[in-house]
Coordinates of C-alpha atoms and ligand atoms in Angstrom, one line a residue:
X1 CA -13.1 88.7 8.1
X2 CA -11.4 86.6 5.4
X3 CA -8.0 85.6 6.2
X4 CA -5.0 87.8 4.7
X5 CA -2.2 86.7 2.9
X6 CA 1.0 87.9 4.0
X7 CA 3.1 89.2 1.2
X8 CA 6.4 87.5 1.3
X9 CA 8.3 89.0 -1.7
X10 CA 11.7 89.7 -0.6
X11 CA 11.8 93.5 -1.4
X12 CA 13.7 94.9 -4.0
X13 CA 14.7 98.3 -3.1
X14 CA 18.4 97.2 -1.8
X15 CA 18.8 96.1 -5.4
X16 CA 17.6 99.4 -6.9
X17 CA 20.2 100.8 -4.8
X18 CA 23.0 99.0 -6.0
X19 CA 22.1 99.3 -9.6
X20 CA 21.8 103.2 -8.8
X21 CA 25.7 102.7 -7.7
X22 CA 26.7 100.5 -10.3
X23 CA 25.6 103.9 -12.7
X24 CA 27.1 106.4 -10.7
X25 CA 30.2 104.1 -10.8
X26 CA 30.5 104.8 -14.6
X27 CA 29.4 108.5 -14.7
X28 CA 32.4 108.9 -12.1
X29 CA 34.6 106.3 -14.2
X30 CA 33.5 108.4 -17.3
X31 CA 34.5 111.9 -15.7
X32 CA 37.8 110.7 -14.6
X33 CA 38.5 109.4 -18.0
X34 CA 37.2 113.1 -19.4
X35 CA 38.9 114.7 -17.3
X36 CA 42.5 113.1 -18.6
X37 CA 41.7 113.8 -22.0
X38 CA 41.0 117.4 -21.2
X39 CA 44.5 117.8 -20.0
X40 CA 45.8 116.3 -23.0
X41 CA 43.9 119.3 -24.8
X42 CA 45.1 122.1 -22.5
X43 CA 48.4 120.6 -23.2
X44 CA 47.9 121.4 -27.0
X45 CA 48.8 117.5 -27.2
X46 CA 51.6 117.8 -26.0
X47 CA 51.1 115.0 -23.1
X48 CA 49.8 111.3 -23.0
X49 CA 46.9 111.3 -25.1
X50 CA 44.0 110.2 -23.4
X51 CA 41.0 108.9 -25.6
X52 CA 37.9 110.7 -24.7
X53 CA 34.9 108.8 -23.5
X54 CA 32.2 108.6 -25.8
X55 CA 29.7 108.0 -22.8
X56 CA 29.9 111.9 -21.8
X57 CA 27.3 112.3 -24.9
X58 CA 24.7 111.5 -22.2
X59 CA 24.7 114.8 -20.4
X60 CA 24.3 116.6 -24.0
X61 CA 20.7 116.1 -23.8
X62 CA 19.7 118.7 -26.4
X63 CA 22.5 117.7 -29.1
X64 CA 21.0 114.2 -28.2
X65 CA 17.5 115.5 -29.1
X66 CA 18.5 117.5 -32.3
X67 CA 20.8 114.2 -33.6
X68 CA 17.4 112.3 -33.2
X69 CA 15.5 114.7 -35.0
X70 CA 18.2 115.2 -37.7
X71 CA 18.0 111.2 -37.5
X72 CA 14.2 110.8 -38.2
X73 CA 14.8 113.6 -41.1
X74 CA 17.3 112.1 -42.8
X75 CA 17.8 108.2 -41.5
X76 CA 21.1 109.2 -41.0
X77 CA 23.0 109.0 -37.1
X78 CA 25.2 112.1 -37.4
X79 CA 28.6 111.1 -36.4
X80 CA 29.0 114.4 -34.1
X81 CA 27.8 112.7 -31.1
X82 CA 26.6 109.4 -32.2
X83 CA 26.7 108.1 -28.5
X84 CA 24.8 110.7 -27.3
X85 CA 21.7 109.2 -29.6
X86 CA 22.2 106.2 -28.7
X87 CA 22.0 106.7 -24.8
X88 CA 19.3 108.9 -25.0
X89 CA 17.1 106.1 -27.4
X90 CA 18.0 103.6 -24.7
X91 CA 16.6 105.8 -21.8
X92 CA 13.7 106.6 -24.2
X93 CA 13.1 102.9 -24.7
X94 CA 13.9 101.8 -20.8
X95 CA 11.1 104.7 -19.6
X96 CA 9.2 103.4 -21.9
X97 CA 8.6 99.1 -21.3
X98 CA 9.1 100.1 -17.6
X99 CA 7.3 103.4 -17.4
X100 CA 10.1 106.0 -16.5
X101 CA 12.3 104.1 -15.1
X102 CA 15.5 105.3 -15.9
X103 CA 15.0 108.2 -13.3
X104 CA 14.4 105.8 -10.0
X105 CA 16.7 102.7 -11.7
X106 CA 19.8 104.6 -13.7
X107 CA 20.0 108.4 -13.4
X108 CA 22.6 109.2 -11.0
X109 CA 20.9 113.2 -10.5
X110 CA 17.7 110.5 -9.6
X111 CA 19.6 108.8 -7.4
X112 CA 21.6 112.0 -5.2
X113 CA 18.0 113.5 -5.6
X114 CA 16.7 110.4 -3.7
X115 CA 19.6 110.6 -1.1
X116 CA 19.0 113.9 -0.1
X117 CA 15.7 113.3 -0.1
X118 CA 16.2 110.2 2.1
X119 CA 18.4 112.5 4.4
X120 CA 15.5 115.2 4.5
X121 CA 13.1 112.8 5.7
X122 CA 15.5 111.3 8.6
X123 CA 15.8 114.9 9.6
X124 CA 12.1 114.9 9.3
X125 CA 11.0 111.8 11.2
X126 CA 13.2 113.3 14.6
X127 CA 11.2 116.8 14.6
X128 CA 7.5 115.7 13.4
X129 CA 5.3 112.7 11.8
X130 CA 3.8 114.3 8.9
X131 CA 5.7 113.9 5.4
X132 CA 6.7 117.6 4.4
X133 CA 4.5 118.3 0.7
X134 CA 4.5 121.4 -1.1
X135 CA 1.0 122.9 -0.8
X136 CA -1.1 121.9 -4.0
X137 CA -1.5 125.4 -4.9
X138 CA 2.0 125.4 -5.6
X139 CA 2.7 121.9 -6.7
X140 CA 0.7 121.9 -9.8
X141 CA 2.0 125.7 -11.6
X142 CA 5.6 124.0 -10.2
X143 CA 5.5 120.6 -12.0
X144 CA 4.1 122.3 -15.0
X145 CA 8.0 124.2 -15.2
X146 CA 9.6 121.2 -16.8
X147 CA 6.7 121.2 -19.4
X148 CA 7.6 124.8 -20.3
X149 CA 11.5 124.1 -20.7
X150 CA 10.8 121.1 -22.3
X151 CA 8.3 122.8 -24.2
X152 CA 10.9 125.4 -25.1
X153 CA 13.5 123.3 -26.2
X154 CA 10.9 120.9 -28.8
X155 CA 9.2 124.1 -30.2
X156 CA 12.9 125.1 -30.7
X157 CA 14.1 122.5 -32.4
X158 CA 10.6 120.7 -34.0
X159 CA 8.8 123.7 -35.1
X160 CA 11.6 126.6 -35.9
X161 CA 14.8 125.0 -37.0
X162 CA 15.0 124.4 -40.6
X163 CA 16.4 121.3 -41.8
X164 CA 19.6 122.7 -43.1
X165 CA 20.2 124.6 -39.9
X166 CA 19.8 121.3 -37.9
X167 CA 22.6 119.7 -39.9
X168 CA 24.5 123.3 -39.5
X169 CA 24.5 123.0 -35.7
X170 CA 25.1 119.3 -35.7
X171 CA 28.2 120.1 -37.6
X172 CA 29.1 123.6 -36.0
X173 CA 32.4 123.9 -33.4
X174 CA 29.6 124.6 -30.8
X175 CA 28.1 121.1 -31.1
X176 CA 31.4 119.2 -31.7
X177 CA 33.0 121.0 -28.6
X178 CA 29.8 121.5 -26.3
X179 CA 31.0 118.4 -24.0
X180 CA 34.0 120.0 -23.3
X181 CA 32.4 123.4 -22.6
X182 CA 30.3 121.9 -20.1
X183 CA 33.4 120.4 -18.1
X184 CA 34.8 123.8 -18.3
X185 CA 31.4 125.2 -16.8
X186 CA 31.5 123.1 -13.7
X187 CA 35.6 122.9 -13.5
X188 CA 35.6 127.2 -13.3
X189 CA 31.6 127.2 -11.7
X190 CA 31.0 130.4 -11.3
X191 CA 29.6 131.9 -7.5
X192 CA 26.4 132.3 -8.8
X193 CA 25.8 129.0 -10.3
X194 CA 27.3 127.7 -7.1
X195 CA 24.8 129.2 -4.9
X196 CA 21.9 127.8 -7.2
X197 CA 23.2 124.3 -7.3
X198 CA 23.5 125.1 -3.3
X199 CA 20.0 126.4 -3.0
X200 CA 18.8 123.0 -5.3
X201 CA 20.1 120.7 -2.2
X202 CA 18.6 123.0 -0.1
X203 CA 15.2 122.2 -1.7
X204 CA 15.6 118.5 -2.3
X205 CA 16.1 118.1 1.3
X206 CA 13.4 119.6 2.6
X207 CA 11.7 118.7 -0.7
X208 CA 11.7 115.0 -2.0
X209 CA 12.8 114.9 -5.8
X210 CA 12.7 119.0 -5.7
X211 CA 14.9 118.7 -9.3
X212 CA 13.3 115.9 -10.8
X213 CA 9.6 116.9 -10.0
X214 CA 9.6 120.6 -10.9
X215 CA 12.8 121.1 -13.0
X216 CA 13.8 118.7 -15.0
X217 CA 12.9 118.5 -18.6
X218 CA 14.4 115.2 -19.3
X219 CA 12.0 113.7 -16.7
X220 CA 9.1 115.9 -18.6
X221 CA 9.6 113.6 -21.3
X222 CA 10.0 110.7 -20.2
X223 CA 7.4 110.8 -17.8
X224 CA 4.9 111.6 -21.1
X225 CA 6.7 108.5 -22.8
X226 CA 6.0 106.6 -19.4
X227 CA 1.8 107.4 -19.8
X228 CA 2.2 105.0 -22.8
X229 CA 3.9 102.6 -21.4
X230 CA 2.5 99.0 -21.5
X231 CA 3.5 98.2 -17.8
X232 CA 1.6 99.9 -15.3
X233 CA 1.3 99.7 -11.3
X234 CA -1.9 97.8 -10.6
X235 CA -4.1 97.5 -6.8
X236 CA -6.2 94.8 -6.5
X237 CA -8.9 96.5 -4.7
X238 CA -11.0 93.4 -3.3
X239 CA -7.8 92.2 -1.4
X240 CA -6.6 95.8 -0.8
X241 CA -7.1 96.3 3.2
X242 CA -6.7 100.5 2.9
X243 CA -3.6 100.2 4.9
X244 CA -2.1 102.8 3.3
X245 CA 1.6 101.9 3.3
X246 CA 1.7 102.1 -0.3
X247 CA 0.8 106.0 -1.1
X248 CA 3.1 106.6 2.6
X249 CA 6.2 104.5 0.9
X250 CA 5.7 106.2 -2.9
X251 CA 8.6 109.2 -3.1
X252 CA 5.9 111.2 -5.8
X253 CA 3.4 111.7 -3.6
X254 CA 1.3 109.1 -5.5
X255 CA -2.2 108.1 -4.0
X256 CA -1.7 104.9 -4.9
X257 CA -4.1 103.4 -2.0
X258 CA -7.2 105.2 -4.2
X259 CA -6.9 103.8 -7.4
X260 CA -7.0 101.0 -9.4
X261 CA -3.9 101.3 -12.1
X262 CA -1.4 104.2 -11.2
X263 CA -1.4 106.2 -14.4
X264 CA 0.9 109.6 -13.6
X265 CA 3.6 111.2 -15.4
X266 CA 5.5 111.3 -11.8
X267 CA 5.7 107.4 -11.2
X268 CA 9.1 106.2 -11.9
X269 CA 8.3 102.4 -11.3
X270 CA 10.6 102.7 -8.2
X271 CA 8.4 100.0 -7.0
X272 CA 8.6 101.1 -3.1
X273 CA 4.9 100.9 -3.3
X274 CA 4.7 97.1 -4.1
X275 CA 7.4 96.5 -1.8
X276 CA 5.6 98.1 1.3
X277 CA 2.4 96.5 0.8
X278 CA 1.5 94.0 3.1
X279 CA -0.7 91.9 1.6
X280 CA 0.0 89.3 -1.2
X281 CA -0.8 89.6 -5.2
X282 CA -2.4 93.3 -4.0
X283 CA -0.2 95.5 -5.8
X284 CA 2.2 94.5 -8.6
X285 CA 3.4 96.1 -11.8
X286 CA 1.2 94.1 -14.6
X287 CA 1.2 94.7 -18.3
X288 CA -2.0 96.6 -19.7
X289 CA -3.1 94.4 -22.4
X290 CA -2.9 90.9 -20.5
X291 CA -3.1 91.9 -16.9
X292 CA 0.5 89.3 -16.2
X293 CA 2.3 90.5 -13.6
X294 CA 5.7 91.3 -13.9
X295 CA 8.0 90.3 -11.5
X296 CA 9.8 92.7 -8.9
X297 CA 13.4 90.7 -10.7
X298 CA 12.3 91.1 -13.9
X299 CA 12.2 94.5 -13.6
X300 CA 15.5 94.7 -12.2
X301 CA 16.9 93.0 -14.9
X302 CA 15.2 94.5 -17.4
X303 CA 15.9 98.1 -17.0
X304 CA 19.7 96.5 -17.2
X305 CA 19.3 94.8 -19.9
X306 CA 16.9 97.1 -22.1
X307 CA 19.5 100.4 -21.5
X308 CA 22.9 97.8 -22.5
X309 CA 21.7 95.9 -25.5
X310 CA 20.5 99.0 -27.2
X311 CA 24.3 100.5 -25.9
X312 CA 25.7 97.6 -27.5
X313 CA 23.6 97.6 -30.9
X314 CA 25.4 101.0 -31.1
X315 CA 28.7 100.3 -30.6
X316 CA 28.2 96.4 -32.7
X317 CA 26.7 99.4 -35.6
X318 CA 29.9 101.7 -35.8
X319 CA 27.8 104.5 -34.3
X320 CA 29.9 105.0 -30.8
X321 CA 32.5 106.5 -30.9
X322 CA 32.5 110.1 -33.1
X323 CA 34.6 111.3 -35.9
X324 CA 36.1 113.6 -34.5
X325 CA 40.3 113.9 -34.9
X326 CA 41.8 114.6 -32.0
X327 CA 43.9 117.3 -33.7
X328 CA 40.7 119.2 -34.5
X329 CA 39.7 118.6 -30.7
X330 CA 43.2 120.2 -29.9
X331 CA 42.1 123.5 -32.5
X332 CA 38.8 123.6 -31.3
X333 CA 39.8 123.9 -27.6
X334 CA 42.0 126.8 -28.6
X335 CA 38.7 128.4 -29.6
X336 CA 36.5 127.4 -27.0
X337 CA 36.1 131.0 -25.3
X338 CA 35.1 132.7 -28.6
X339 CA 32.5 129.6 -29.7
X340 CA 28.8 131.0 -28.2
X341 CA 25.8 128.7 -26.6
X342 CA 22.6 129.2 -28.3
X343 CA 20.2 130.7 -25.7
X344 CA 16.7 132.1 -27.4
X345 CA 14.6 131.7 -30.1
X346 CA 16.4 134.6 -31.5
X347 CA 20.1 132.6 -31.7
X348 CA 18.0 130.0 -33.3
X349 CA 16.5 132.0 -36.4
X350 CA 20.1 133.5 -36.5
X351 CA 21.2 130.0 -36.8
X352 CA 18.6 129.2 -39.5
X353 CA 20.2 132.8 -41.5
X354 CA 23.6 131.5 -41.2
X355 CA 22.7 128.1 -42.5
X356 CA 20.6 129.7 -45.4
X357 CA 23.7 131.8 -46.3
X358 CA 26.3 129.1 -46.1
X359 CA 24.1 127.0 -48.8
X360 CA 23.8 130.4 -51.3
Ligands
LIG401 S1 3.5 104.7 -7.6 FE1 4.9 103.1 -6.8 S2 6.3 102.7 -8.4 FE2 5.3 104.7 -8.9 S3 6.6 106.2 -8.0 FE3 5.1 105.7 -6.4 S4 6.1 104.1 -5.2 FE4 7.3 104.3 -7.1
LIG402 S1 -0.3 98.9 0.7 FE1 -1.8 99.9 -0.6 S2 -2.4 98.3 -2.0 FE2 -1.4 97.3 -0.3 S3 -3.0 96.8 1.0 FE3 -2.2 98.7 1.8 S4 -3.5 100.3 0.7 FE4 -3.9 98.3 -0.3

């Protein structure tokens, strides 16, 4: 038996970890700071004024979507949400180079997913060995949800939304206030949408990833970006000794002990799997084309860097910060009951009537 080479790589998994907090950081940085201008509205502006923080575009992942679309359209950023665009081409671009990584390396929903997952499988360990899996005959019709929504959402915007009544939402009071809705959604949650967020933890307890495997439609796209991706995870099979630690350390499930180059919309380039394996230059992330491997650090520092540099393109271009005056934020909060959310295809050829009628 030829001798193996002990794989000495200081793992890199306490470093995911801290760049995961270093993101939830500024999401919770970002909501205090929405918070305080959301009492400056409620106080008709009568208080401190508190500048709103353009980062909370990243949880308008739709606006995001149509602003890119309205983008590719016209070549113009529309100034609505302008951050929004930007964050969501830098996740687009990070998934991309390091195939989906933004949902093990940035997302902070990724990263309480994982926790509770973490917590479920500590649970686990104490009653019984075996990993907890949802049977196959449910897995697949289950992963294919976040294909339907997303599904749902690009017929919706691609294939029935007329030009003009893309530029008609981008500039409508629902857009320009839709941030502030949202904080008003989870400030006054309602009991029902408690007990659904409730039953979600439930599930990615006792079901690693339950949200990000089966629900969620930004990970739908990203993980179809992430099959294009020029980095990929690669086993060497003739030093591979079928230990197994690999597919046992990947959160998706992923038999990556039984092939060659993982190629699967669920692999979020995590990198647990390189980090558990035992042996030396046996499993590594490795561009396509030339077969270099790409270091565990690099990685790291790319996802970083990739997601910042675009950031700071945006703000160095003027497209940031939106155009919105705060005095129109102050009207438009006044209004916010009365303003509706587009929920079917119906609201969305109404939308395309309105904006017909508005150009007559
Ligand atoms: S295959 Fe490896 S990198 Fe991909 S999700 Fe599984 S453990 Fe993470
Ligand atoms: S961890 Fe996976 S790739 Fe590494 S030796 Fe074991 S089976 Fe092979």
């Amino acid at each position: 038996m030829s001798k193996i080479n002990k794989n000495l790589e200081t793992p890199i998994q306490k470093y995911r970890t801290y760049i995961q907090l270093f993101f939830v950081a500024i999401v919770l940085w970002i909501g205090i700071e929405f918070y305080l201008f959301t009492t400056y509205l409620e106080s008709g502006g009568a208080t401190t004024f508190y500048e709103r923080p353009p980062g909370v575009e990243a949880f308008l992942p739709i606006s995001s979507l149509m602003s890119l679309y309205y983008f590719i359209l016209s070549g113009e950023i529309h100034q609505a949400h302008p951050a929004g665009l930007i964050i969501f081409i830098a996740i687009l671009t990070v998934s991309f180079v390091i195939g989906k990584s933004f949902c093990s390396w940035i997302c902070p929903i990724g990263f309480i997913s994982e926790s509770l997952g973490d917590f479920g499988e500590r649970i686990r360990k104490k009653l019984f060995k075996k990993r907890i899996q949802m049977p196959r005959l449910l897995d697949y019709p289950l992963r294919s949800l976040k294909y339907l929504l997303l599904g749902f959402f690009a017929y919706s915007i691609f294939f029935s939304m007329t030009a003009v009544a893309l530029k008609y939402f981008l500039d409508s009071p629902y857009n320009i206030i839709s941030d502030v809705k949202m904080y008003y959604f989870f400030a006054n949650i309602s009991r029902f949408s408690l007990y659904v967020i409730f039953g979600l933890i439930i599930l990615s307890v006792i079901f690693r990833n339950f949200w990000c495997r089966y629900l969620c439609p930004y990970g739908a796209l990203l993980g179809f970006f992430s099959l294009f991706s020029p980095t990929k995870i690669k086993r060497n099979k003739e030093s591979c000794i079928d230990c197994n630690l690999c597919a046992k350390a990947c959160p998706s499930f992923i038999k990556v002990d039984k092939v060659s180059t993982v190629i699967s919309d669920e692999c979020t380039s995590c990198l647990s799997c390189i980090d558990a394996c035992p042996v030396e230059n046996t499993l590594d992330l490795k561009t396509v084309y030339t077969g270099k491997k790409v270091s565990k650090k690099l990685v790291a520092f790319g996802v970083v860097a990739i997601y910042f540099i675009i950031i700071t393109l945006g703000m160095i271009s003027g497209n940031w910060k939106n155009n919105v005056p705060k005095e129109q934020y102050i009207e438009l909060y006044k209004q916010k009951n009365s303003i509706g959310h587009i929920r079917s295809s119906n609201d969305v050829q109404d939308l395309n009537k309105q904006a017909e009628e508005q150009l007559k």
